[in-house]
């Protein structure tokens, strides 16, 4: 629920953008409230589609957990364009909320997981091999509408076809990717970057355990539970992340935050699974000083906008 507390004169106001189901923010996001208050910044959660919200009253609106936009992406992108001071910016929101950006990054030389796209109404043939594949919509978050299919299993083949048809019938673009088995052992690495005086700077990294155990039968809530632990990023992972950020349209120096998600490919080298620039979990509770670094990043952006 929006807090209409009026800060003292001259005190910067920041809206932490969320959704109705997380009206008081995700617990991890609440960790930044204290560091912001210590720095003289009045921050409050605001639901993105609250008609009573006055976005002009804030010195900065920071996208945090508006995780209910997936079936209303056009509305969400239109809303972002109307917010006067939004981080990350509205053009980034438009680009990053459709995972077809992976094709652009691949064309720029970023190692990415191979991806095939199925537009609504297009016919789709199952891959000829019998490996494992991931099927999900191009506009998604929290692993919603996402499934893992072993095409050696006739029932999985049937369910994979039904999954694509279900997304197509709903007017959604489907993405199909080979399942990278290293996620079951090594896990997925998320590298977190936050704004600093010289642009984005690496903050911390975490490991995500495997989340997909089989076909999609729905998610109870906004996202699947995740197994998160701290991780030390390797030089090779950092190099892939830097190459990815260098390919962001408009330049990464405009960003308040970025999350680069990597998994080892078949040869063991890291490949990009997702680049999260719109509303990623930042896993502030898994790295010492991360809430304070986010607060400093917000101060950096406030200085640009005030």
Short mmCIF file of C-alpha atoms in Angstrom, two decimals:
data_model
loop_
_atom_site.label_atom_id
_atom_site.label_comp_id
_atom_site.label_asym_id
_atom_site.label_seq_id
_atom_site.Cartn_x
_atom_site.Cartn_y
_atom_site.Cartn_z
CA UNK A 1 0.00 0.00 0.00
CA UNK A 2 1.27 3.47 -0.87
CA UNK A 3 2.55 5.42 2.13
CA UNK A 4 1.60 9.09 1.85
CA UNK A 5 4.10 10.21 4.46
CA UNK A 6 5.46 13.63 3.51
CA UNK A 7 9.23 13.90 4.02
CA UNK A 8 10.84 17.02 5.39
CA UNK A 9 11.48 19.82 2.92
CA UNK A 10 14.38 19.03 0.62
CA UNK A 11 14.51 15.33 1.53
CA UNK A 12 14.65 13.19 -1.65
CA UNK A 13 11.66 10.92 -2.24
CA UNK A 14 12.09 7.55 -3.91
CA UNK A 15 9.34 5.18 -4.98
CA UNK A 16 10.25 1.50 -4.85
CA UNK A 17 7.97 0.09 -7.52
CA UNK A 18 6.17 -3.13 -6.70
CA UNK A 19 2.89 -4.97 -7.32
CA UNK A 20 -0.30 -5.46 -5.29
CA UNK A 21 0.71 -8.93 -4.09
CA UNK A 22 3.96 -7.50 -2.68
CA UNK A 23 2.59 -4.13 -1.65
CA UNK A 24 5.12 -3.88 1.21
CA UNK A 25 7.97 -5.08 -1.04
CA UNK A 26 9.74 -8.39 -1.31
CA UNK A 27 11.65 -9.02 1.96
CA UNK A 28 15.00 -8.75 0.18
CA UNK A 29 14.11 -5.32 -1.20
CA UNK A 30 13.17 -4.05 2.26
CA UNK A 31 16.83 -4.37 3.24
CA UNK A 32 17.60 -1.12 1.38
CA UNK A 33 15.10 0.98 3.35
CA UNK A 34 17.37 1.45 6.37
CA UNK A 35 20.49 2.41 4.37
CA UNK A 36 18.43 4.90 2.36
CA UNK A 37 16.99 6.45 5.52
CA UNK A 38 20.52 6.71 6.94
CA UNK A 39 21.43 8.72 3.84
CA UNK A 40 18.51 11.11 4.17
CA UNK A 41 16.34 9.49 1.48
CA UNK A 42 12.63 8.84 2.09
CA UNK A 43 11.77 5.62 0.26
CA UNK A 44 8.38 3.95 0.11
CA UNK A 45 6.78 1.09 -1.82
CA UNK A 46 4.35 2.10 -4.56
CA UNK A 47 2.28 -0.32 -6.64
CA UNK A 48 2.96 0.32 -10.33
CA UNK A 49 -0.68 0.21 -11.47
CA UNK A 50 -2.14 2.11 -8.50
CA UNK A 51 -4.28 4.83 -10.14
CA UNK A 52 -3.76 7.06 -7.09
CA UNK A 53 0.03 7.08 -7.40
CA UNK A 54 1.50 10.46 -8.34
CA UNK A 55 4.81 9.63 -9.99
CA UNK A 56 5.70 13.30 -10.40
CA UNK A 57 5.94 13.55 -6.60
CA UNK A 58 9.07 11.36 -6.56
CA UNK A 59 12.61 12.30 -7.36
CA UNK A 60 13.16 8.77 -8.62
CA UNK A 61 11.07 5.63 -9.19
CA UNK A 62 13.07 2.42 -8.86
CA UNK A 63 11.65 -0.75 -10.41
CA UNK A 64 11.83 -3.52 -7.86
CA UNK A 65 9.07 -6.16 -7.74
CA UNK A 66 6.27 -5.40 -10.25
CA UNK A 67 6.12 -9.12 -10.99
CA UNK A 68 2.51 -9.28 -12.17
CA UNK A 69 3.03 -7.48 -15.49
CA UNK A 70 3.80 -10.52 -17.67
CA UNK A 71 0.28 -10.88 -19.09
CA UNK A 72 -0.01 -7.07 -19.37
CA UNK A 73 3.36 -6.20 -20.86
CA UNK A 74 2.01 -3.55 -23.28
CA UNK A 75 0.25 -1.80 -20.39
CA UNK A 76 3.41 -2.02 -18.28
CA UNK A 77 5.64 -0.59 -21.02
CA UNK A 78 3.15 2.22 -21.63
CA UNK A 79 3.11 2.97 -17.90
CA UNK A 80 6.92 3.06 -17.78
CA UNK A 81 6.96 5.65 -20.56
CA UNK A 82 4.77 7.95 -18.45
CA UNK A 83 6.96 7.85 -15.33
CA UNK A 84 9.20 10.93 -15.48
CA UNK A 85 12.23 9.58 -13.61
CA UNK A 86 12.40 5.81 -13.82
CA UNK A 87 15.26 3.41 -13.16
CA UNK A 88 15.92 1.54 -15.22
CA UNK A 89 14.65 3.77 -18.08
CA UNK A 90 11.50 3.07 -20.08
CA UNK A 91 13.31 2.22 -23.32
CA UNK A 92 15.32 -0.39 -21.41
CA UNK A 93 12.06 -1.77 -19.97
CA UNK A 94 10.62 -2.14 -23.47
CA UNK A 95 13.74 -3.90 -24.78
CA UNK A 96 14.39 -6.13 -21.79
CA UNK A 97 10.88 -7.40 -21.04
CA UNK A 98 10.85 -9.47 -24.24
CA UNK A 99 13.54 -12.14 -24.17
CA UNK A 100 14.05 -11.88 -27.92
CA UNK A 101 16.79 -9.45 -26.89
CA UNK A 102 18.89 -12.64 -26.66
CA UNK A 103 19.14 -12.65 -30.46
CA UNK A 104 20.58 -9.13 -30.44
CA UNK A 105 23.12 -10.02 -27.78
CA UNK A 106 24.11 -13.17 -29.65
CA UNK A 107 24.61 -11.12 -32.83
CA UNK A 108 26.87 -8.80 -30.81
CA UNK A 109 29.11 -11.74 -29.94
CA UNK A 110 27.77 -12.58 -26.48
CA UNK A 111 27.78 -16.36 -25.85
CA UNK A 112 24.12 -17.21 -25.29
CA UNK A 113 22.14 -20.40 -24.88
CA UNK A 114 20.73 -21.40 -28.32
CA UNK A 115 17.10 -20.30 -28.58
CA UNK A 116 14.31 -20.98 -31.05
CA UNK A 117 11.18 -18.84 -31.21
CA UNK A 118 7.62 -19.87 -32.03
CA UNK A 119 5.26 -17.00 -32.82
CA UNK A 120 1.52 -17.37 -32.15
CA UNK A 121 -0.07 -19.38 -34.94
CA UNK A 122 3.22 -20.77 -36.24
CA UNK A 123 3.59 -24.50 -36.62
CA UNK A 124 6.22 -26.10 -34.41
CA UNK A 125 7.96 -29.41 -34.87
CA UNK A 126 9.62 -31.19 -31.98
CA UNK A 127 13.43 -31.26 -32.18
CA UNK A 128 14.70 -34.40 -33.89
CA UNK A 129 16.99 -35.40 -31.03
CA UNK A 130 15.84 -36.80 -27.70
CA UNK A 131 17.58 -34.42 -25.33
CA UNK A 132 16.03 -32.21 -22.68
CA UNK A 133 14.54 -28.83 -23.54
CA UNK A 134 13.11 -25.83 -21.71
CA UNK A 135 9.92 -24.22 -22.99
CA UNK A 136 8.71 -20.85 -21.74
CA UNK A 137 7.15 -17.61 -22.98
CA UNK A 138 9.33 -14.79 -24.29
CA UNK A 139 7.69 -12.47 -21.74
CA UNK A 140 8.00 -14.10 -18.34
CA UNK A 141 9.49 -13.85 -14.87
CA UNK A 142 9.85 -16.07 -11.84
CA UNK A 143 9.90 -19.22 -14.03
CA UNK A 144 6.16 -18.94 -14.56
CA UNK A 145 4.79 -20.95 -17.51
CA UNK A 146 8.17 -22.68 -17.78
CA UNK A 147 8.76 -26.40 -18.13
CA UNK A 148 11.55 -28.92 -18.67
CA UNK A 149 10.88 -31.74 -21.11
CA UNK A 150 12.82 -34.95 -21.78
CA UNK A 151 12.01 -35.68 -25.42
CA UNK A 152 13.00 -39.34 -24.99
CA UNK A 153 9.79 -39.67 -22.95
CA UNK A 154 6.64 -39.93 -25.13
CA UNK A 155 4.52 -38.28 -22.43
CA UNK A 156 6.96 -35.38 -22.17
CA UNK A 157 6.82 -34.99 -25.97
CA UNK A 158 3.04 -34.75 -25.80
CA UNK A 159 3.19 -32.25 -22.95
CA UNK A 160 5.81 -30.15 -24.76
CA UNK A 161 3.56 -29.82 -27.81
CA UNK A 162 0.62 -28.93 -25.55
CA UNK A 163 2.74 -26.30 -23.74
CA UNK A 164 3.65 -24.55 -26.99
CA UNK A 165 0.05 -24.72 -28.18
CA UNK A 166 -1.20 -23.27 -24.88
CA UNK A 167 1.15 -20.30 -25.13
CA UNK A 168 0.34 -19.80 -28.82
CA UNK A 169 -3.41 -19.87 -28.16
CA UNK A 170 -2.86 -17.13 -25.56
CA UNK A 171 -1.09 -14.97 -28.17
CA UNK A 172 2.34 -15.42 -26.56
CA UNK A 173 5.68 -16.02 -28.26
CA UNK A 174 7.32 -19.27 -27.12
CA UNK A 175 11.04 -19.79 -26.62
CA UNK A 176 12.63 -23.23 -26.79
CA UNK A 177 16.12 -23.86 -25.42
CA UNK A 178 18.24 -26.95 -24.77
CA UNK A 179 18.40 -27.71 -21.07
CA UNK A 180 21.93 -27.04 -19.83
CA UNK A 181 22.60 -29.98 -17.53
CA UNK A 182 25.38 -28.16 -15.65
CA UNK A 183 22.66 -26.30 -13.77
CA UNK A 184 21.94 -29.55 -11.91
CA UNK A 185 25.49 -29.70 -10.54
CA UNK A 186 27.26 -26.35 -10.84
CA UNK A 187 24.07 -24.31 -10.69
CA UNK A 188 23.32 -20.93 -12.25
CA UNK A 189 25.46 -17.90 -11.42
CA UNK A 190 23.89 -14.46 -11.16
CA UNK A 191 26.30 -11.53 -11.26
CA UNK A 192 24.93 -8.29 -9.77
CA UNK A 193 26.05 -4.85 -10.91
CA UNK A 194 25.11 -1.53 -9.30
CA UNK A 195 25.62 2.06 -10.40
CA UNK A 196 28.65 3.92 -9.14
CA UNK A 197 30.41 7.20 -9.96
CA UNK A 198 32.03 5.64 -13.04
CA UNK A 199 29.01 3.64 -14.20
CA UNK A 200 27.99 0.09 -13.38
CA UNK A 201 30.31 -1.75 -11.01
CA UNK A 202 30.30 -5.39 -9.97
CA UNK A 203 28.72 -5.81 -6.53
CA UNK A 204 28.33 -9.54 -5.77
CA UNK A 205 27.37 -12.93 -7.14
CA UNK A 206 25.07 -15.72 -6.05
CA UNK A 207 24.43 -19.33 -7.00
CA UNK A 208 20.94 -20.55 -7.86
CA UNK A 209 20.20 -24.23 -7.59
CA UNK A 210 18.12 -26.05 -10.21
CA UNK A 211 14.43 -25.13 -10.25
CA UNK A 212 12.95 -27.09 -13.16
CA UNK A 213 12.23 -30.73 -12.42
CA UNK A 214 9.81 -31.48 -15.23
CA UNK A 215 6.87 -30.23 -17.32
CA UNK A 216 4.98 -27.06 -16.48
CA UNK A 217 1.99 -27.66 -14.25
CA UNK A 218 1.75 -24.10 -12.99
CA UNK A 219 3.36 -22.05 -10.24
CA UNK A 220 1.66 -21.26 -6.95
CA UNK A 221 2.36 -17.53 -6.56
CA UNK A 222 4.50 -15.03 -8.43
CA UNK A 223 7.61 -17.20 -8.67
CA UNK A 224 9.09 -20.60 -7.96
CA UNK A 225 11.06 -21.06 -4.72
CA UNK A 226 14.80 -20.65 -5.25
CA UNK A 227 17.82 -22.17 -3.52
CA UNK A 228 20.25 -19.24 -3.19
CA UNK A 229 23.79 -19.19 -1.81
CA UNK A 230 26.66 -16.74 -2.09
CA UNK A 231 29.22 -17.37 -4.83
CA UNK A 232 32.56 -15.94 -5.93
CA UNK A 233 32.49 -14.92 -9.59
CA UNK A 234 35.30 -16.14 -11.83
CA UNK A 235 37.27 -13.93 -14.20
CA UNK A 236 35.70 -15.74 -17.16
CA UNK A 237 32.19 -15.08 -15.83
CA UNK A 238 33.00 -11.41 -15.23
CA UNK A 239 34.36 -11.12 -18.78
CA UNK A 240 31.12 -12.53 -20.26
CA UNK A 241 29.08 -10.19 -18.05
CA UNK A 242 31.10 -7.15 -19.15
CA UNK A 243 30.70 -8.13 -22.81
CA UNK A 244 26.96 -8.50 -22.27
CA UNK A 245 26.59 -5.10 -20.61
CA UNK A 246 28.64 -3.45 -23.34
CA UNK A 247 26.00 -4.56 -25.85
CA UNK A 248 23.02 -2.98 -24.04
CA UNK A 249 21.29 -0.50 -26.37
CA UNK A 250 21.89 3.08 -25.27
CA UNK A 251 24.80 2.10 -23.04
CA UNK A 252 25.01 0.43 -19.66
CA UNK A 253 26.17 3.63 -17.96
CA UNK A 254 22.51 4.73 -17.73
CA UNK A 255 21.52 1.73 -15.63
CA UNK A 256 20.91 1.68 -11.89
CA UNK A 257 21.38 -2.09 -11.72
CA UNK A 258 21.90 -5.14 -13.89
CA UNK A 259 21.86 -8.88 -13.30
CA UNK A 260 23.67 -11.23 -15.64
CA UNK A 261 22.61 -14.89 -15.34
CA UNK A 262 25.11 -17.48 -16.59
CA UNK A 263 25.25 -21.29 -16.81
CA UNK A 264 28.15 -23.42 -18.06
CA UNK A 265 27.51 -24.61 -21.61
CA UNK A 266 28.37 -28.07 -22.95
CA UNK A 267 32.07 -27.10 -23.13
CA UNK A 268 32.04 -25.75 -19.56
CA UNK A 269 32.36 -22.11 -20.59
CA UNK A 270 29.73 -19.66 -19.31
CA UNK A 271 26.83 -18.73 -21.57
CA UNK A 272 24.18 -16.09 -20.99
CA UNK A 273 20.76 -17.36 -19.99
CA UNK A 274 19.17 -14.00 -19.17
CA UNK A 275 20.11 -10.35 -18.77
CA UNK A 276 17.82 -8.88 -16.12
CA UNK A 277 17.47 -5.09 -16.35
CA UNK A 278 13.82 -4.50 -15.44
CA UNK A 279 12.84 -6.03 -12.09
CA UNK A 280 15.45 -8.57 -11.01
CA UNK A 281 15.85 -9.90 -7.53
CA UNK A 282 19.15 -8.39 -6.36
CA UNK A 283 19.77 -10.87 -3.53
CA UNK A 284 20.89 -8.10 -1.17
CA UNK A 285 20.77 -10.41 1.82
CA UNK A 286 23.44 -12.70 0.41
CA UNK A 287 26.38 -10.27 0.30
CA UNK A 288 27.80 -8.07 3.04
CA UNK A 289 27.30 -4.40 2.22
CA UNK A 290 24.98 -5.00 -0.74
CA UNK A 291 22.04 -3.00 0.71
CA UNK A 292 24.39 -0.08 1.33
CA UNK A 293 25.79 -0.33 -2.19
CA UNK A 294 22.28 -0.22 -3.64
CA UNK A 295 21.51 2.83 -1.49
CA UNK A 296 24.65 4.52 -2.84
CA UNK A 297 23.63 3.60 -6.40
CA UNK A 298 20.24 5.24 -5.82
CA UNK A 299 21.99 8.35 -4.51
CA UNK A 300 24.07 8.40 -7.69
CA UNK A 301 20.91 8.37 -9.80
CA UNK A 302 19.23 10.98 -7.64
CA UNK A 303 22.15 13.29 -8.27
CA UNK A 304 21.62 12.85 -12.01
CA UNK A 305 17.90 13.63 -11.87
CA UNK A 306 17.62 16.42 -9.30
#
